[in-house]
mmCIF file of C-alpha atoms in Angstrom:
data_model
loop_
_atom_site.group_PDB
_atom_site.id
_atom_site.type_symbol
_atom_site.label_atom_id
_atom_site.label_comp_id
_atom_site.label_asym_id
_atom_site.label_seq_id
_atom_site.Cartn_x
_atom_site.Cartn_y
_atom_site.Cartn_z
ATOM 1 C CA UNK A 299 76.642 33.273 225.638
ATOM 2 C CA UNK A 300 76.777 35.947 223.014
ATOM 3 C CA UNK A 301 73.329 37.012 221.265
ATOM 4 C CA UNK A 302 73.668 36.986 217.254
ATOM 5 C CA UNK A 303 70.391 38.664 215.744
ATOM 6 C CA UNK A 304 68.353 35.918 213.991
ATOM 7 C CA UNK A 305 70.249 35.119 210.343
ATOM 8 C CA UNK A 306 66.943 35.164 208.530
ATOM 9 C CA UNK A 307 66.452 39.139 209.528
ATOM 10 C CA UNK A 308 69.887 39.875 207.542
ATOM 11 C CA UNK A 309 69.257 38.491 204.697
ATOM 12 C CA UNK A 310 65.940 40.105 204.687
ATOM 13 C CA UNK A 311 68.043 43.453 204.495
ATOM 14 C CA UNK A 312 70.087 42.518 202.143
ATOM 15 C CA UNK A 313 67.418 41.355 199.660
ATOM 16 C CA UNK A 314 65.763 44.638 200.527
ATOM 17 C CA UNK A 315 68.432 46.852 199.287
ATOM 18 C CA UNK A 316 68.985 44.805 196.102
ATOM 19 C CA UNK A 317 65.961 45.166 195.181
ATOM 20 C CA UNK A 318 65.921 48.916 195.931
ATOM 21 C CA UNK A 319 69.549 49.031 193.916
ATOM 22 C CA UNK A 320 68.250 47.119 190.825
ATOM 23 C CA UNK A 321 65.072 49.302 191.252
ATOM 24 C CA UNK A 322 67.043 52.256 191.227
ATOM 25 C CA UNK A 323 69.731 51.181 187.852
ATOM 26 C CA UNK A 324 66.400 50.480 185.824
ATOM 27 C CA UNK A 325 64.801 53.967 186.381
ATOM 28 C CA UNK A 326 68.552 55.167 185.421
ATOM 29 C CA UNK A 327 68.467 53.033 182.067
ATOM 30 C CA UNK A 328 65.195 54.107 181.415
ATOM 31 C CA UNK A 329 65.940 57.488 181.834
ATOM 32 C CA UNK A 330 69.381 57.702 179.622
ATOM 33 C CA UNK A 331 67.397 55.099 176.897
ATOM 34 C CA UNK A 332 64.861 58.420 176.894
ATOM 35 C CA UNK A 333 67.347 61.423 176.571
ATOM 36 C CA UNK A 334 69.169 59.694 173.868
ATOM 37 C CA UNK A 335 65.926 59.340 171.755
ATOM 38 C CA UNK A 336 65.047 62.772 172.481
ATOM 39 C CA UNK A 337 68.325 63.527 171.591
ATOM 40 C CA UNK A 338 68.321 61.922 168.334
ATOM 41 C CA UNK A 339 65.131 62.881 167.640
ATOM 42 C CA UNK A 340 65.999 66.590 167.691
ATOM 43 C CA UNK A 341 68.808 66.269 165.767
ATOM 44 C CA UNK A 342 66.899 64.286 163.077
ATOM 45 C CA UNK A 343 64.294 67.516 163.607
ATOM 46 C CA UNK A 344 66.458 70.247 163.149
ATOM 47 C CA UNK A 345 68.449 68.310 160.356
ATOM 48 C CA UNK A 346 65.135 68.533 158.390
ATOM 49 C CA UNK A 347 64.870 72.060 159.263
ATOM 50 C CA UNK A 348 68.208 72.772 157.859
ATOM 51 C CA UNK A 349 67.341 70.867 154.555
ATOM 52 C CA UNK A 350 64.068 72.046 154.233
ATOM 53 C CA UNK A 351 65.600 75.635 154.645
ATOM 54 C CA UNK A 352 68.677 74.880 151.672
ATOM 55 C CA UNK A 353 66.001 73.624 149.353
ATOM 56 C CA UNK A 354 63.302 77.293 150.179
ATOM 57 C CA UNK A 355 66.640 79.125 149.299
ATOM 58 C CA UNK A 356 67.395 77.099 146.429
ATOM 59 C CA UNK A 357 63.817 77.949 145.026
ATOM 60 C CA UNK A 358 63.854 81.489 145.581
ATOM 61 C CA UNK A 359 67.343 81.968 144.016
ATOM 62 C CA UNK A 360 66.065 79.837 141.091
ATOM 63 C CA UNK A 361 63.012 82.157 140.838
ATOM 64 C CA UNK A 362 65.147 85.281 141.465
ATOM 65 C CA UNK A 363 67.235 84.534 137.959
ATOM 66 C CA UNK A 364 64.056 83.621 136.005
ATOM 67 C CA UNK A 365 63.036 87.244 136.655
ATOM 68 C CA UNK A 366 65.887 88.565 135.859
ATOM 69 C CA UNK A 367 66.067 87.264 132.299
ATOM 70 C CA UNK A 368 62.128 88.049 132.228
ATOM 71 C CA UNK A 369 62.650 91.862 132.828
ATOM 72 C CA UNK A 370 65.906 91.662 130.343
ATOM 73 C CA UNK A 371 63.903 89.929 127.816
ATOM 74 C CA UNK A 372 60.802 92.430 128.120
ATOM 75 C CA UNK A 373 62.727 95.278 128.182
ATOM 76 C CA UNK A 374 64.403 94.443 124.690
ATOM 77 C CA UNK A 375 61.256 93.629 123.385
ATOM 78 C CA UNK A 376 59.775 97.283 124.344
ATOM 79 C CA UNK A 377 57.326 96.207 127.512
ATOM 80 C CA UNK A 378 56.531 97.528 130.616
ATOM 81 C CA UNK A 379 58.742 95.652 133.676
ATOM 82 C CA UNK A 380 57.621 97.862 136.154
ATOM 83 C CA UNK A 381 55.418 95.056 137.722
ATOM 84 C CA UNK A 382 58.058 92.564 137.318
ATOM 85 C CA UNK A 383 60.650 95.145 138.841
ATOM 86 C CA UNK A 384 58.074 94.712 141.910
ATOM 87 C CA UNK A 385 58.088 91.378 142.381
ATOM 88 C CA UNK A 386 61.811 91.237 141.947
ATOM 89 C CA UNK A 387 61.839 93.811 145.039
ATOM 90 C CA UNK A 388 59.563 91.252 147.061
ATOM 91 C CA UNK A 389 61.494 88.750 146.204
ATOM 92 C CA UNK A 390 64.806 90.292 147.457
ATOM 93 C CA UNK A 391 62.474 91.057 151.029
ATOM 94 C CA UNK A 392 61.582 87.161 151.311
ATOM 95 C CA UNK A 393 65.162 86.314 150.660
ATOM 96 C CA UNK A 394 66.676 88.483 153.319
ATOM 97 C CA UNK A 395 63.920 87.264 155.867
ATOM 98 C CA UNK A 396 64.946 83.334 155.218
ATOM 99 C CA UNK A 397 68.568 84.012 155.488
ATOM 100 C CA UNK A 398 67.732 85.912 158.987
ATOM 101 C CA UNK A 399 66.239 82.377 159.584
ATOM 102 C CA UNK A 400 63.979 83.454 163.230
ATOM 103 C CA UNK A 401 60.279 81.900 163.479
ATOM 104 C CA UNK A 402 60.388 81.210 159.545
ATOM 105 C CA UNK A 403 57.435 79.478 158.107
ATOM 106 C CA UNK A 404 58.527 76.978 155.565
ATOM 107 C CA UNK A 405 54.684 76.673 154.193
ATOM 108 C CA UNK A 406 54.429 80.005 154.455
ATOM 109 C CA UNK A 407 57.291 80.019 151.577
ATOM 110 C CA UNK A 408 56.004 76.979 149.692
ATOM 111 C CA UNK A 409 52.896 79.204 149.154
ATOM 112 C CA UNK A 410 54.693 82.098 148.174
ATOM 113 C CA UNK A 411 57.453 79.733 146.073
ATOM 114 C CA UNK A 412 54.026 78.867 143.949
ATOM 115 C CA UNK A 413 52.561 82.613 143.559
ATOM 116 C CA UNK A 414 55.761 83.582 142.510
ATOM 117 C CA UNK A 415 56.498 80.556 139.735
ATOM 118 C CA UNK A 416 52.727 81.115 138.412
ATOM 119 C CA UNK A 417 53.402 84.809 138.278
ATOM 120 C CA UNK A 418 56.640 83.649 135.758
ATOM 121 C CA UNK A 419 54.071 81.530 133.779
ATOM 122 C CA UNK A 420 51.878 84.432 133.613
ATOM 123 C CA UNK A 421 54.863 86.847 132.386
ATOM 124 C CA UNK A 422 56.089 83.273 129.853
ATOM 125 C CA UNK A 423 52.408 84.434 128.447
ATOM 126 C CA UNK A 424 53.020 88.226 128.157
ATOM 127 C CA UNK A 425 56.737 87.460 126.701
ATOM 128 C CA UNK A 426 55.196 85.364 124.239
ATOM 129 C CA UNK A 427 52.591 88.152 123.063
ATOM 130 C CA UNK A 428 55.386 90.830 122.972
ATOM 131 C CA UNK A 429 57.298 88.453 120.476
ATOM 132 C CA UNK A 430 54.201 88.079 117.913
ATOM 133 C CA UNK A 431 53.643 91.646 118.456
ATOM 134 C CA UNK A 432 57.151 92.649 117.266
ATOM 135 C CA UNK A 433 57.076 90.041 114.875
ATOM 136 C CA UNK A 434 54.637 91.614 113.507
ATOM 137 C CA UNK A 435 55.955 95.364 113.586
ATOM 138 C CA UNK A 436 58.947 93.866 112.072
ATOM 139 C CA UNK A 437 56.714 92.997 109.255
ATOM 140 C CA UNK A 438 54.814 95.851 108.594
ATOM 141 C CA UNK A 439 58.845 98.347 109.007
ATOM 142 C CA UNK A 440 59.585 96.035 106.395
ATOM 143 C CA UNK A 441 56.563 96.485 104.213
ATOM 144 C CA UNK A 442 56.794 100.388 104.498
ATOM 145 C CA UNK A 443 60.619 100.229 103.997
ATOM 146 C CA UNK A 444 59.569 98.703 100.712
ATOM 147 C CA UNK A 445 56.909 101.152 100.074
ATOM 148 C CA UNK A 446 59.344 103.989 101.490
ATOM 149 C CA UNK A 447 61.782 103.012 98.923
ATOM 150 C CA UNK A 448 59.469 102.643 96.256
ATOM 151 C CA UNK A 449 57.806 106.608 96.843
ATOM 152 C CA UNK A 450 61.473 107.736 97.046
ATOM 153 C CA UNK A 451 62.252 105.902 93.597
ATOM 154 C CA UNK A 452 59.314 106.931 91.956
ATOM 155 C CA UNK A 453 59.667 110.595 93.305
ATOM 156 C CA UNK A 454 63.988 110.513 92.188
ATOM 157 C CA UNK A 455 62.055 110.044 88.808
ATOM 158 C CA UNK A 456 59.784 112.253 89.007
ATOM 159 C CA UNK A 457 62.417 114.961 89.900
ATOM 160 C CA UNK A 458 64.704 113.460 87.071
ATOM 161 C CA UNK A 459 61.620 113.779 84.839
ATOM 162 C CA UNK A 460 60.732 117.386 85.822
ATOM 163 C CA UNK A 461 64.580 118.434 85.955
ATOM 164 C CA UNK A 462 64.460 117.234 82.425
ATOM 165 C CA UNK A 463 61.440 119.499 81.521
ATOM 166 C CA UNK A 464 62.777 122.096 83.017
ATOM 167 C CA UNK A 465 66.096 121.996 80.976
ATOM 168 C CA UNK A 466 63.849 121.218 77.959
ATOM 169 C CA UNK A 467 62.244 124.556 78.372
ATOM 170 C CA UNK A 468 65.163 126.387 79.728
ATOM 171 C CA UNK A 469 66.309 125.316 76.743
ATOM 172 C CA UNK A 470 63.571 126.194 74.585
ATOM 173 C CA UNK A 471 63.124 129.838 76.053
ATOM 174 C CA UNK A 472 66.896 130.107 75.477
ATOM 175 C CA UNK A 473 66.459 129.030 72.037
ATOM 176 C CA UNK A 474 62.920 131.357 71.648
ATOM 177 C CA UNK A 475 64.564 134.351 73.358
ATOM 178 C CA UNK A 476 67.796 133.637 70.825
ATOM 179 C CA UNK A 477 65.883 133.546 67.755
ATOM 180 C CA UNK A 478 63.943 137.194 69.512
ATOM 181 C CA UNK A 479 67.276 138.892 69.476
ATOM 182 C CA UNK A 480 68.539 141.404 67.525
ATOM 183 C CA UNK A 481 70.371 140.679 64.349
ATOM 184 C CA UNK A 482 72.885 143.491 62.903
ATOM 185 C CA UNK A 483 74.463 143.536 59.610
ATOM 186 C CA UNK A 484 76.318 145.599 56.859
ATOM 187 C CA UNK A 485 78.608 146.505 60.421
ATOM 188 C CA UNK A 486 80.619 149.576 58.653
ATOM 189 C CA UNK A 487 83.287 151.887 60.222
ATOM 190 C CA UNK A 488 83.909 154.959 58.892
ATOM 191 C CA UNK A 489 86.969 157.420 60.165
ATOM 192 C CA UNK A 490 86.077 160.705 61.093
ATOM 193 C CA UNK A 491 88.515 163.846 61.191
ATOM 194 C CA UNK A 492 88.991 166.472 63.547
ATOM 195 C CA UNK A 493 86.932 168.199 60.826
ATOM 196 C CA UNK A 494 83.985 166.350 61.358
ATOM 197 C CA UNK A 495 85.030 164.811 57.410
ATOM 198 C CA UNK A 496 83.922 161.133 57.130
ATOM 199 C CA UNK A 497 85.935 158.873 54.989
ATOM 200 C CA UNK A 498 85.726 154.913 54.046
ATOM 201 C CA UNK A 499 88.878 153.154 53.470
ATOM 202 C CA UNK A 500 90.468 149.685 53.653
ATOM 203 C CA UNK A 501 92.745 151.163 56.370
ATOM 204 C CA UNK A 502 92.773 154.861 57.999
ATOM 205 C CA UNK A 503 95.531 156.745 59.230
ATOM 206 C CA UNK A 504 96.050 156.884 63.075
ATOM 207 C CA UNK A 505 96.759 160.619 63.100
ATOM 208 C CA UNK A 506 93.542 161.460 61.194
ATOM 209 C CA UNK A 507 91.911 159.133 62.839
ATOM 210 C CA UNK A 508 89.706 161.126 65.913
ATOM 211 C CA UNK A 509 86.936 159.544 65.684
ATOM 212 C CA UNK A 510 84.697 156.510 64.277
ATOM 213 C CA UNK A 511 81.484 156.397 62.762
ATOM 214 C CA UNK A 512 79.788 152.897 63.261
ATOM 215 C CA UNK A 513 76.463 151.895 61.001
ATOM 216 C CA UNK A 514 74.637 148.873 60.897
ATOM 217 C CA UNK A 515 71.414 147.432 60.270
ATOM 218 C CA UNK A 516 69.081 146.180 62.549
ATOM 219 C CA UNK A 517 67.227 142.849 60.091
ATOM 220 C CA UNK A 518 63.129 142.860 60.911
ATOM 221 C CA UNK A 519 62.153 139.831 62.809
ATOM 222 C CA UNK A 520 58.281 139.539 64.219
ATOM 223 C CA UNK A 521 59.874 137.517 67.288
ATOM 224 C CA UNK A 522 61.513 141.016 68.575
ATOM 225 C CA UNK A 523 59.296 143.233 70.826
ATOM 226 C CA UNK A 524 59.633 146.829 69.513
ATOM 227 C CA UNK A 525 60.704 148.420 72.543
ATOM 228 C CA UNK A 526 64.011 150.574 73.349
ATOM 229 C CA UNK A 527 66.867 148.527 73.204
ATOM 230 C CA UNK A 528 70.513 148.812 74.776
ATOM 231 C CA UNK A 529 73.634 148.233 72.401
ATOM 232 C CA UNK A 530 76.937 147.320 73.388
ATOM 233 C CA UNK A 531 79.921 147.938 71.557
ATOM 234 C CA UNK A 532 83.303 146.310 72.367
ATOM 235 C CA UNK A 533 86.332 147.749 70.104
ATOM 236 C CA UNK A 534 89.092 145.067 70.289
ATOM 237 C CA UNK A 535 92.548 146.783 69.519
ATOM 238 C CA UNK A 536 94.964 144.163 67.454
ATOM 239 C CA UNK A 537 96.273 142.471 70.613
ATOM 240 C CA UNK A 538 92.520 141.664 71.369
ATOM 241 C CA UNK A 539 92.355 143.645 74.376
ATOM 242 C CA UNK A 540 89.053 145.816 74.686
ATOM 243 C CA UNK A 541 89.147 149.591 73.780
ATOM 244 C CA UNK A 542 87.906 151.356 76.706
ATOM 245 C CA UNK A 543 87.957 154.183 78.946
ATOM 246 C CA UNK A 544 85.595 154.361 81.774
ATOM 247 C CA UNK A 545 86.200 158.085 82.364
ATOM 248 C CA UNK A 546 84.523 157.969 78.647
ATOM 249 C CA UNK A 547 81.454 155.651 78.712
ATOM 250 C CA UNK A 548 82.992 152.436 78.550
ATOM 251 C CA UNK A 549 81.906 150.166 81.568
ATOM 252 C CA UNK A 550 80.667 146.003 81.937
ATOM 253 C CA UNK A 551 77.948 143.822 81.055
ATOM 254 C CA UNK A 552 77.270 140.177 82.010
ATOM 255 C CA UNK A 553 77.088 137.968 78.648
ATOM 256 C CA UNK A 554 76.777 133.823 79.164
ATOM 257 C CA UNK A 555 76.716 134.856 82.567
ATOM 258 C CA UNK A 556 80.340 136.250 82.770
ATOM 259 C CA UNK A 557 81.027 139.959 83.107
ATOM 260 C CA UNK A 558 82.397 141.640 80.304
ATOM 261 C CA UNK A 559 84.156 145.081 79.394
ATOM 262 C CA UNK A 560 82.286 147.178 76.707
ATOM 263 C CA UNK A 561 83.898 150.461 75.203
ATOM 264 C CA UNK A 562 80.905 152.366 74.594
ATOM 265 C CA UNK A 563 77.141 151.597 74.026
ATOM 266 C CA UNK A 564 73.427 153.318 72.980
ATOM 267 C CA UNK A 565 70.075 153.093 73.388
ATOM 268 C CA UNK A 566 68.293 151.784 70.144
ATOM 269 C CA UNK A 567 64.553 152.062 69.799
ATOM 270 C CA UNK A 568 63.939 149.440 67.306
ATOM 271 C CA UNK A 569 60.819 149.249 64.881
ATOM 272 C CA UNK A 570 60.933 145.883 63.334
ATOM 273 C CA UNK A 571 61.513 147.934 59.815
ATOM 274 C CA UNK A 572 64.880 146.690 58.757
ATOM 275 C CA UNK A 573 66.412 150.484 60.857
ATOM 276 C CA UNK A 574 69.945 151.814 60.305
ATOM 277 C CA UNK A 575 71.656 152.844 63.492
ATOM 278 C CA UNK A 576 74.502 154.581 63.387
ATOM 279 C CA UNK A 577 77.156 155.491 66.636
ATOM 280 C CA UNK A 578 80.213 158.038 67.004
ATOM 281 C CA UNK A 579 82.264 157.222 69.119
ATOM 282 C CA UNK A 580 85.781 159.149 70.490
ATOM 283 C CA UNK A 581 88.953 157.678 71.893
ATOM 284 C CA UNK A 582 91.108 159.928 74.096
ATOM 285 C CA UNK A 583 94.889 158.217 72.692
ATOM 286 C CA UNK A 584 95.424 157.385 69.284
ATOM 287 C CA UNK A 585 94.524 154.094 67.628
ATOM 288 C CA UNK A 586 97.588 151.412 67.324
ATOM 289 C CA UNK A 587 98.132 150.596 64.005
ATOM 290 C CA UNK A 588 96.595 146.933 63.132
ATOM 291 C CA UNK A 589 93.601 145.475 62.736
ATOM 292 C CA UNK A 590 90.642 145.777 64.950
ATOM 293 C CA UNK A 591 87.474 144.044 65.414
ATOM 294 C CA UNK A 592 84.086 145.095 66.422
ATOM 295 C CA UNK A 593 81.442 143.179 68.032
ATOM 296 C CA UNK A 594 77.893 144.529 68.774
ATOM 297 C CA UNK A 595 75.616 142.903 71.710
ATOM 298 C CA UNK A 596 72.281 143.308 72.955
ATOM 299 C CA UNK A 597 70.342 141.097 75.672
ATOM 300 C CA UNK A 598 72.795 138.639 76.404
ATOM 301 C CA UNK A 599 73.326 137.562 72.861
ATOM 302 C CA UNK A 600 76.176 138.924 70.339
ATOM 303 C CA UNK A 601 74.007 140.559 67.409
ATOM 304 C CA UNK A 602 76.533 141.172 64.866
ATOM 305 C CA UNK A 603 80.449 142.101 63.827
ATOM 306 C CA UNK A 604 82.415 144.514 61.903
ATOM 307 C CA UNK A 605 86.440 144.777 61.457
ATOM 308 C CA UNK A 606 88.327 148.348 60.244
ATOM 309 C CA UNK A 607 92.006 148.332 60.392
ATOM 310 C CA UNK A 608 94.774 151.343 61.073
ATOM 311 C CA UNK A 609 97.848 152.412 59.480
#
């Protein structure tokens, strides 16, 4: 007879193991449940991080091109950027250290996100100032423009008033030193022979005519200082051309400021008393025959005029 172990130990076995197996598949489930929340929760975690990251950049890069038109907008109005210039540098420094992206403190950047928009309400402030102040300046160009233009009209007639006086009283001395000049009359020419013989005529003969005698009268006028004074003579042959001969005396003086040939000329010294002057004067060639024409000058002005003629 064969011996078969009790049926009620077996079963205990089997029971035993179940239980062991359906202990064991629980701790399993638990166990996967578990990693897959940790799982998710990282993933939730570091898709924060990401987003809170995006947004910090966002900020800065926002801030970055308010200072930008900050320092362009101070620097047109005239102000010192040099502090915002600083900042800007800072800025750049934070920047580079969140795109890097190791141990980053995203409070630490909120706080520093803050500082740097209430340093761009602070600037907003100076910005605003600067306007008012050129504003202002703008003004006050204008108002001196005004005045500017105003001094340089007044003084254009003030220099049209005094360029006027002037002329007035160039004009006057011109007038005062005309009416002090010298005034000849009873201009006579007389021939004179190799002889030394003088003889008047309507018209002398060229080949008896070596020399000429010129007298005139110098009128009194109180205007005329009595002092030595310098006659010029110009002899105009027929043609008009000027009688002269610099190897003989003749030589130029300026008259309405343009120089001018004289033939011959003499010292006068005049006395106010009505004076006759008289003046030889010798050619080299013989006259042309024709008519000629003499003019007398003396400080600037032409004093007086004679004619003789040759046959």
């Amino acid at each position: 007879m064969e011996n078969n172990p009790p049926r009620s130990k077996t079963n205990g076995a089997l029971l035993a193991a179940l239980i062991i197996m359906t202990g064991l598949a629980g701790v399993s489930s638990y166990l996967y449940f578990d990693q897959k929340k940790v799982s998710e929760n990282q993933e939730v975690t570091i898709s924060e991080r990401v987003e809170e990251l995006s947004t910090t950049r966002v900020k800065l890069d926002s801030i970055s091109t308010a200072l930008d038109a900050k320092i362009a907008e101070v620097q047109k109005l005239g102000g010192d950027v040099s502090e915002l210039e600083k900042v800007k540098a800072q800025l750049e420094v934070d920047k580079a250290s969140l795109r890097k992206g190791n141990r980053i403190s995203i409070a630490k950047y909120e706080t520093k996100i803050k500082q740097y928009e209430a340093f761009l309400v602070e600037k907003d402030t100076l910005i605003a100032n600067l306007q008012r102040e050129n504003v202002t300046l703008a003004t006050n160009v204008k108002v001196l423009d005004e005045e500017n233009t105003g001094l340089k009209t007044e003084k254009q007639r003030l220099a049209d008033s005094v360029t006027t006086v002037v002329s007035q009283n160039q004009e006057l001395s011109t007038k005062v030193t005309r009416a002090a000049a010298l005034k000849a009359q009873n201009v006579k020419v007389f021939s004179v022979n190799a002889k030394g013989k003088v003889k008047e005529d309507d018209a002398y003969k060229a080949k008896r005519l070596d020399k000429i005698k010129l007298v005139y009268t110098l009128l009194d006028n109180p205007l005329t200082k009595e002092e030595p004074k310098e006659v010029f003579v110009r002899v105009l042959d027929p043609s008009g051309a000027v009688v002269s001969d610099m190897a003989n005396g003749s030589g130029t003086f300026t008259v309405d400021g343009n120089e001018t040939i004289y033939t011959t000329k003499q010292t006068v010294n005049y006395t106010s008393n009505g004076q006759n002057v008289e003046l030889l004067y010798t050619r080299g060639i013989p006259y042309k025959p024709g008519k000629y024409t003499i003019e007398l000058y003396s400080e600037g002005f032409r004093i007086g005029a004679g004619e003789f003629a040759v046959r």
